[in-house]
Amino acid sequence: AQSVTQPDIHITVSEGASLELRCNYSYGATPYLFWYVQSPGQGLQLLLKYFSGDTLVQGIKGFEAEFKRSQSSFNLRKPSVHWSDAAEYFCAVGRRASGAGSYQLTFGKGTKLSVIP
Amino acid sequence: DSGVTQTPKHLITATGQRVTLRCSPRSGDLSVYWYQQSLDQGLQFLIQYYNGEERAKGNILERFSAQQFPDLHSELNLSSLELGDSALYFCASSGGGLGVSTEAFFGQGTRLTVV
């Protein structure tokens, strides 16, 4: 069964500093990987996804993530954090299940990001 | 706005009761997913429907059931509610399985409080 580990429950950074959120996954085949962001009281918004190809993927809001198969990691990065980036971030692995249209996402526990002005 | 609509936004009910949560997917999306988010369990996949048929099942209790109707909207029924069922319930939709659609769009969620 697939699993996702986000080792950091809570990270605090200063505005303008760089950010890296860690994500490790366990999955037997080539994974489909995602990062979602959840602002307080809101649903989840997709930041970026990796399916295949270039292992460095660009997302919205200036985020990027790098897929490293050898390390089973898909870390999220941003060179300069803005106060509006304060939110909870979820890494997820998706897999095709049996049957047409079958698809499952497994989420990590999330990392809460606080930004100091 | 993701295009996925969930109603109601908030729901307070007593233990032992039954509630129905409703989800309207994005226009054209065939798949609907239900997730439960709680402080102790995090985001847990409950169930997926594709074009009216159940396709994948996760950690869904027997007291919970779901269906997807011909117009593709979905309902999640929660019965014999317990305090521990208090959580945020998300619906998401996508165009189909992976390879057909590349992402799931999430609604704002329904916050269920069982008292």
mmCIF file of C-alpha atoms in Angstrom:
data_model
loop_
_atom_site.group_PDB
_atom_site.id
_atom_site.type_symbol
_atom_site.label_atom_id
_atom_site.label_comp_id
_atom_site.label_asym_id
_atom_site.label_seq_id
_atom_site.Cartn_x
_atom_site.Cartn_y
_atom_site.Cartn_z
ATOM 1 C CA ALA A 1 0.000 0.000 0.000
ATOM 2 C CA GLN A 2 1.174 3.506 -0.722
ATOM 3 C CA SER A 3 2.014 5.942 2.051
ATOM 4 C CA VAL A 4 3.232 9.516 2.354
ATOM 5 C CA THR A 5 5.368 10.960 5.125
ATOM 6 C CA GLN A 6 5.727 14.637 5.821
ATOM 7 C CA PRO A 7 8.299 14.715 8.630
ATOM 8 C CA ASP A 8 7.739 18.329 9.642
ATOM 9 C CA ILE A 9 4.456 19.060 11.390
ATOM 10 C CA HIS A 10 5.096 22.794 11.710
ATOM 11 C CA ILE A 11 7.658 25.091 10.097
ATOM 12 C CA THR A 12 8.187 28.786 10.755
ATOM 13 C CA VAL A 13 10.107 30.980 8.334
ATOM 14 C CA SER A 14 10.662 34.697 7.955
ATOM 15 C CA GLU A 15 9.111 36.514 5.062
ATOM 16 C CA GLY A 16 11.555 36.593 2.168
ATOM 17 C CA ALA A 17 13.407 33.488 3.308
ATOM 18 C CA SER A 18 13.565 30.326 1.247
ATOM 19 C CA LEU A 19 11.379 27.353 2.010
ATOM 20 C CA GLU A 20 11.640 23.611 1.603
ATOM 21 C CA LEU A 21 8.898 21.243 2.744
ATOM 22 C CA ARG A 22 9.799 17.599 2.809
ATOM 23 C CA CYS A 23 7.785 14.714 1.466
ATOM 24 C CA ASN A 24 8.711 11.041 1.268
ATOM 25 C CA TYR A 25 6.501 8.439 -0.319
ATOM 26 C CA SER A 26 6.282 4.691 -0.414
ATOM 27 C CA TYR A 27 4.850 3.198 -3.570
ATOM 28 C CA GLY A 28 5.768 0.168 -5.628
ATOM 29 C CA ALA A 29 5.398 1.654 -9.091
ATOM 30 C CA THR A 30 6.048 5.038 -10.663
ATOM 31 C CA PRO A 31 4.099 7.436 -8.492
ATOM 32 C CA TYR A 32 1.876 10.301 -9.438
ATOM 33 C CA LEU A 33 2.765 13.019 -6.942
ATOM 34 C CA PHE A 34 0.970 16.155 -5.886
ATOM 35 C CA TRP A 35 1.292 19.079 -3.535
ATOM 36 C CA TYR A 36 -1.871 20.769 -2.278
ATOM 37 C CA VAL A 37 -2.268 23.847 -0.096
ATOM 38 C CA GLN A 38 -5.077 24.459 2.370
ATOM 39 C CA SER A 39 -5.707 27.919 3.785
ATOM 40 C CA PRO A 40 -7.721 28.160 7.009
ATOM 41 C CA GLY A 41 -11.369 27.294 6.426
ATOM 42 C CA GLN A 42 -10.722 26.544 2.767
ATOM 43 C CA GLY A 43 -10.580 23.514 0.554
ATOM 44 C CA LEU A 44 -7.433 22.114 -0.981
ATOM 45 C CA GLN A 45 -5.852 23.833 -3.942
ATOM 46 C CA LEU A 46 -3.427 22.037 -6.223
ATOM 47 C CA LEU A 47 0.005 23.668 -6.312
ATOM 48 C CA LEU A 48 1.741 21.288 -8.707
ATOM 49 C CA LYS A 49 1.886 17.717 -9.883
ATOM 50 C CA TYR A 50 4.375 15.212 -11.237
ATOM 51 C CA PHE A 51 3.372 12.442 -13.573
ATOM 52 C CA SER A 52 6.448 11.814 -15.689
ATOM 53 C CA GLY A 53 9.206 13.595 -17.576
ATOM 54 C CA ASP A 54 11.215 16.453 -16.130
ATOM 55 C CA THR A 55 11.776 15.769 -12.465
ATOM 56 C CA LEU A 56 11.671 19.463 -11.569
ATOM 57 C CA VAL A 57 8.128 20.706 -11.832
ATOM 58 C CA GLN A 58 6.882 24.247 -11.599
ATOM 59 C CA GLY A 59 3.621 25.141 -9.957
ATOM 60 C CA ILE A 60 1.481 28.099 -9.112
ATOM 61 C CA LYS A 61 2.403 30.894 -6.692
ATOM 62 C CA GLY A 62 6.127 30.467 -7.393
ATOM 63 C CA PHE A 63 6.404 26.950 -5.973
ATOM 64 C CA GLU A 64 8.446 24.139 -7.457
ATOM 65 C CA ALA A 65 9.101 20.533 -6.484
ATOM 66 C CA GLU A 66 11.723 18.004 -7.416
ATOM 67 C CA PHE A 67 11.052 14.296 -7.798
ATOM 68 C CA LYS A 68 13.982 12.152 -6.664
ATOM 69 C CA ARG A 69 13.276 8.507 -7.279
ATOM 70 C CA SER A 70 16.430 7.297 -5.497
ATOM 71 C CA GLN A 71 15.340 9.070 -2.323
ATOM 72 C CA SER A 72 11.581 8.488 -2.751
ATOM 73 C CA SER A 73 11.140 12.184 -2.188
ATOM 74 C CA PHE A 74 9.125 15.010 -3.671
ATOM 75 C CA ASN A 75 10.150 18.124 -1.749
ATOM 76 C CA LEU A 76 8.386 21.434 -2.258
ATOM 77 C CA ARG A 77 10.443 24.614 -2.527
ATOM 78 C CA LYS A 78 9.983 28.339 -2.850
ATOM 79 C CA PRO A 79 12.907 30.779 -3.086
ATOM 80 C CA SER A 80 11.217 33.649 -1.242
ATOM 81 C CA VAL A 81 8.215 33.175 1.028
ATOM 82 C CA HIS A 82 5.417 35.723 1.244
ATOM 83 C CA TRP A 83 3.183 36.225 4.289
ATOM 84 C CA SER A 84 0.246 34.991 2.231
ATOM 85 C CA ASP A 85 1.934 31.585 1.919
ATOM 86 C CA ALA A 86 1.047 30.793 5.528
ATOM 87 C CA ALA A 87 -1.173 27.721 5.245
ATOM 88 C CA GLU A 88 -1.058 23.963 5.551
ATOM 89 C CA TYR A 89 0.631 21.988 2.812
ATOM 90 C CA PHE A 90 -0.179 18.431 1.873
ATOM 91 C CA CYS A 91 1.826 16.033 -0.217
ATOM 92 C CA ALA A 92 -0.108 13.244 -1.903
ATOM 93 C CA VAL A 93 0.565 10.169 -4.007
ATOM 94 C CA GLY A 94 -1.997 8.955 -6.493
ATOM 95 C CA ARG A 95 -2.419 5.564 -7.995
ATOM 96 C CA ARG A 96 -4.694 4.030 -10.523
ATOM 97 C CA ALA A 97 -6.870 1.377 -8.923
ATOM 98 C CA SER A 98 -8.730 -1.411 -10.698
ATOM 99 C CA GLY A 99 -11.555 -0.593 -13.054
ATOM 100 C CA ALA A 100 -12.015 2.229 -15.486
ATOM 101 C CA GLY A 101 -11.720 5.617 -13.905
ATOM 102 C CA SER A 102 -10.447 4.257 -10.608
ATOM 103 C CA TYR A 103 -8.032 6.501 -8.853
ATOM 104 C CA GLN A 104 -6.935 6.987 -5.240
ATOM 105 C CA LEU A 105 -5.034 9.780 -3.531
ATOM 106 C CA THR A 106 -3.170 9.131 -0.301
ATOM 107 C CA PHE A 107 -2.225 12.237 1.645
ATOM 108 C CA GLY A 108 0.498 12.969 4.137
ATOM 109 C CA LYS A 109 -0.419 14.438 7.519
ATOM 110 C CA GLY A 110 0.449 17.923 6.330
ATOM 111 C CA THR A 111 2.971 20.604 7.262
ATOM 112 C CA LYS A 112 1.714 23.845 8.737
ATOM 113 C CA LEU A 113 3.691 26.841 7.555
ATOM 114 C CA SER A 114 3.859 30.016 9.635
ATOM 115 C CA VAL A 115 5.470 33.140 8.194
ATOM 116 C CA ILE A 116 7.049 35.798 10.395
ATOM 117 C CA PRO A 117 6.723 39.318 8.935
ATOM 118 C CA ASP B 1 -13.296 28.789 -6.928
ATOM 119 C CA SER B 2 -12.647 25.149 -7.810
ATOM 120 C CA GLY B 3 -16.068 24.613 -9.378
ATOM 121 C CA VAL B 4 -16.929 21.887 -6.860
ATOM 122 C CA THR B 5 -19.874 22.818 -4.648
ATOM 123 C CA GLN B 6 -20.571 21.260 -1.293
ATOM 124 C CA THR B 7 -23.613 21.831 0.864
ATOM 125 C CA PRO B 8 -24.146 22.547 3.641
ATOM 126 C CA LYS B 9 -20.979 24.327 4.769
ATOM 127 C CA HIS B 10 -21.661 23.636 8.418
ATOM 128 C CA LEU B 11 -23.773 21.009 10.120
ATOM 129 C CA ILE B 12 -24.386 20.453 13.822
ATOM 130 C CA THR B 13 -26.276 17.373 14.870
ATOM 131 C CA ALA B 14 -26.726 15.054 17.823
ATOM 132 C CA THR B 15 -25.282 11.624 18.359
ATOM 133 C CA GLY B 16 -27.314 8.836 16.819
ATOM 134 C CA GLN B 17 -28.673 11.038 14.056
ATOM 135 C CA ARG B 18 -28.292 10.718 10.303
ATOM 136 C CA VAL B 19 -27.111 13.425 7.918
ATOM 137 C CA THR B 20 -26.615 13.794 4.188
ATOM 138 C CA LEU B 21 -23.810 15.794 2.627
ATOM 139 C CA ARG B 22 -24.140 16.886 -0.953
ATOM 140 C CA CYS B 23 -21.550 17.493 -3.641
ATOM 141 C CA SER B 24 -21.880 18.917 -7.134
ATOM 142 C CA PRO B 25 -18.760 18.216 -9.202
ATOM 143 C CA ARG B 26 -17.191 20.491 -11.768
ATOM 144 C CA SER B 27 -19.084 20.581 -15.001
ATOM 145 C CA GLY B 28 -18.080 17.575 -17.089
ATOM 146 C CA ASP B 29 -16.209 15.724 -14.355
ATOM 147 C CA LEU B 30 -17.195 12.074 -14.069
ATOM 148 C CA SER B 31 -15.400 11.128 -10.874
ATOM 149 C CA VAL B 32 -16.354 12.194 -7.376
ATOM 150 C CA TYR B 33 -14.253 11.462 -4.315
ATOM 151 C CA TRP B 34 -15.087 11.840 -0.639
ATOM 152 C CA TYR B 35 -12.461 12.539 2.007
ATOM 153 C CA GLN B 36 -12.654 12.980 5.756
ATOM 154 C CA GLN B 37 -10.265 15.368 7.492
ATOM 155 C CA SER B 38 -9.876 15.126 11.245
ATOM 156 C CA LEU B 39 -7.172 16.291 13.616
ATOM 157 C CA ASP B 40 -6.082 12.809 14.619
ATOM 158 C CA GLN B 41 -6.463 10.957 11.299
ATOM 159 C CA GLY B 42 -5.581 13.679 8.825
ATOM 160 C CA LEU B 43 -7.038 13.447 5.317
ATOM 161 C CA GLN B 44 -8.520 10.024 4.733
ATOM 162 C CA PHE B 45 -9.931 8.786 1.459
ATOM 163 C CA LEU B 46 -13.415 7.404 1.920
ATOM 164 C CA ILE B 47 -14.840 6.441 -1.447
ATOM 165 C CA GLN B 48 -14.795 7.223 -5.169
ATOM 166 C CA TYR B 49 -17.580 7.116 -7.742
ATOM 167 C CA TYR B 50 -17.086 7.229 -11.482
ATOM 168 C CA ASN B 51 -20.028 7.943 -13.731
ATOM 169 C CA GLY B 52 -22.481 6.582 -11.186
ATOM 170 C CA GLU B 53 -20.578 3.484 -10.153
ATOM 171 C CA GLU B 54 -18.471 2.876 -7.081
ATOM 172 C CA ARG B 55 -14.852 2.524 -8.149
ATOM 173 C CA ALA B 56 -12.621 2.649 -5.103
ATOM 174 C CA LYS B 57 -13.192 2.336 -1.404
ATOM 175 C CA GLY B 58 -10.980 3.540 1.397
ATOM 176 C CA ASN B 59 -11.471 3.820 5.120
ATOM 177 C CA ILE B 60 -15.213 4.239 5.024
ATOM 178 C CA LEU B 61 -17.235 3.011 7.968
ATOM 179 C CA GLU B 62 -20.216 0.711 7.426
ATOM 180 C CA ARG B 63 -22.411 3.441 8.940
ATOM 181 C CA PHE B 64 -21.442 5.659 6.008
ATOM 182 C CA SER B 65 -22.645 5.267 2.457
ATOM 183 C CA ALA B 66 -22.499 7.284 -0.719
ATOM 184 C CA GLN B 67 -24.014 7.382 -4.150
ATOM 185 C CA GLN B 68 -23.614 9.275 -7.392
ATOM 186 C CA PHE B 69 -26.728 10.197 -9.297
ATOM 187 C CA PRO B 70 -27.327 10.343 -13.083
ATOM 188 C CA ASP B 71 -26.672 14.085 -13.082
ATOM 189 C CA LEU B 72 -23.283 13.211 -11.478
ATOM 190 C CA HIS B 73 -23.885 14.930 -8.163
ATOM 191 C CA SER B 74 -23.063 12.818 -5.146
ATOM 192 C CA GLU B 75 -24.334 12.403 -1.624
ATOM 193 C CA LEU B 76 -22.548 11.048 1.415
ATOM 194 C CA ASN B 77 -24.861 9.631 4.057
ATOM 195 C CA LEU B 78 -23.629 9.357 7.610
ATOM 196 C CA SER B 79 -25.803 7.486 10.087
ATOM 197 C CA SER B 80 -25.790 6.563 13.771
ATOM 198 C CA LEU B 81 -23.447 9.468 14.254
ATOM 199 C CA GLU B 82 -20.856 9.401 17.005
ATOM 200 C CA LEU B 83 -18.799 12.194 18.529
ATOM 201 C CA GLY B 84 -15.761 10.880 16.676
ATOM 202 C CA ASP B 85 -17.439 11.503 13.332
ATOM 203 C CA SER B 86 -16.983 15.232 13.838
ATOM 204 C CA ALA B 87 -14.697 16.285 11.008
ATOM 205 C CA LEU B 88 -14.384 18.238 7.808
ATOM 206 C CA TYR B 89 -15.726 16.249 4.863
ATOM 207 C CA PHE B 90 -14.368 17.114 1.446
ATOM 208 C CA CYS B 91 -15.649 16.237 -1.944
ATOM 209 C CA ALA B 92 -13.369 16.350 -4.971
ATOM 210 C CA SER B 93 -13.964 15.753 -8.645
ATOM 211 C CA SER B 94 -11.915 14.943 -11.696
ATOM 212 C CA GLY B 95 -12.566 14.105 -15.316
ATOM 213 C CA GLY B 96 -11.830 10.442 -14.878
ATOM 214 C CA GLY B 97 -9.021 8.175 -13.800
ATOM 215 C CA LEU B 98 -5.393 9.146 -14.066
ATOM 216 C CA GLY B 99 -4.387 9.465 -17.675
ATOM 217 C CA VAL B 100 -7.717 11.065 -18.495
ATOM 218 C CA SER B 101 -7.671 13.864 -15.989
ATOM 219 C CA THR B 102 -4.551 15.006 -14.254
ATOM 220 C CA GLU B 103 -5.865 16.476 -11.040
ATOM 221 C CA ALA B 104 -8.677 16.424 -8.533
ATOM 222 C CA PHE B 105 -10.448 19.660 -7.651
ATOM 223 C CA PHE B 106 -11.664 20.006 -4.084
ATOM 224 C CA GLY B 107 -14.730 21.689 -2.693
ATOM 225 C CA GLN B 108 -14.704 23.924 0.388
ATOM 226 C CA GLY B 109 -15.847 21.101 2.611
ATOM 227 C CA THR B 110 -18.681 20.473 5.041
ATOM 228 C CA ARG B 111 -17.794 20.862 8.691
ATOM 229 C CA LEU B 112 -19.772 18.325 10.689
ATOM 230 C CA THR B 113 -20.040 18.703 14.431
ATOM 231 C CA VAL B 114 -21.674 15.912 16.395
ATOM 232 C CA VAL B 115 -22.767 16.912 19.901
#
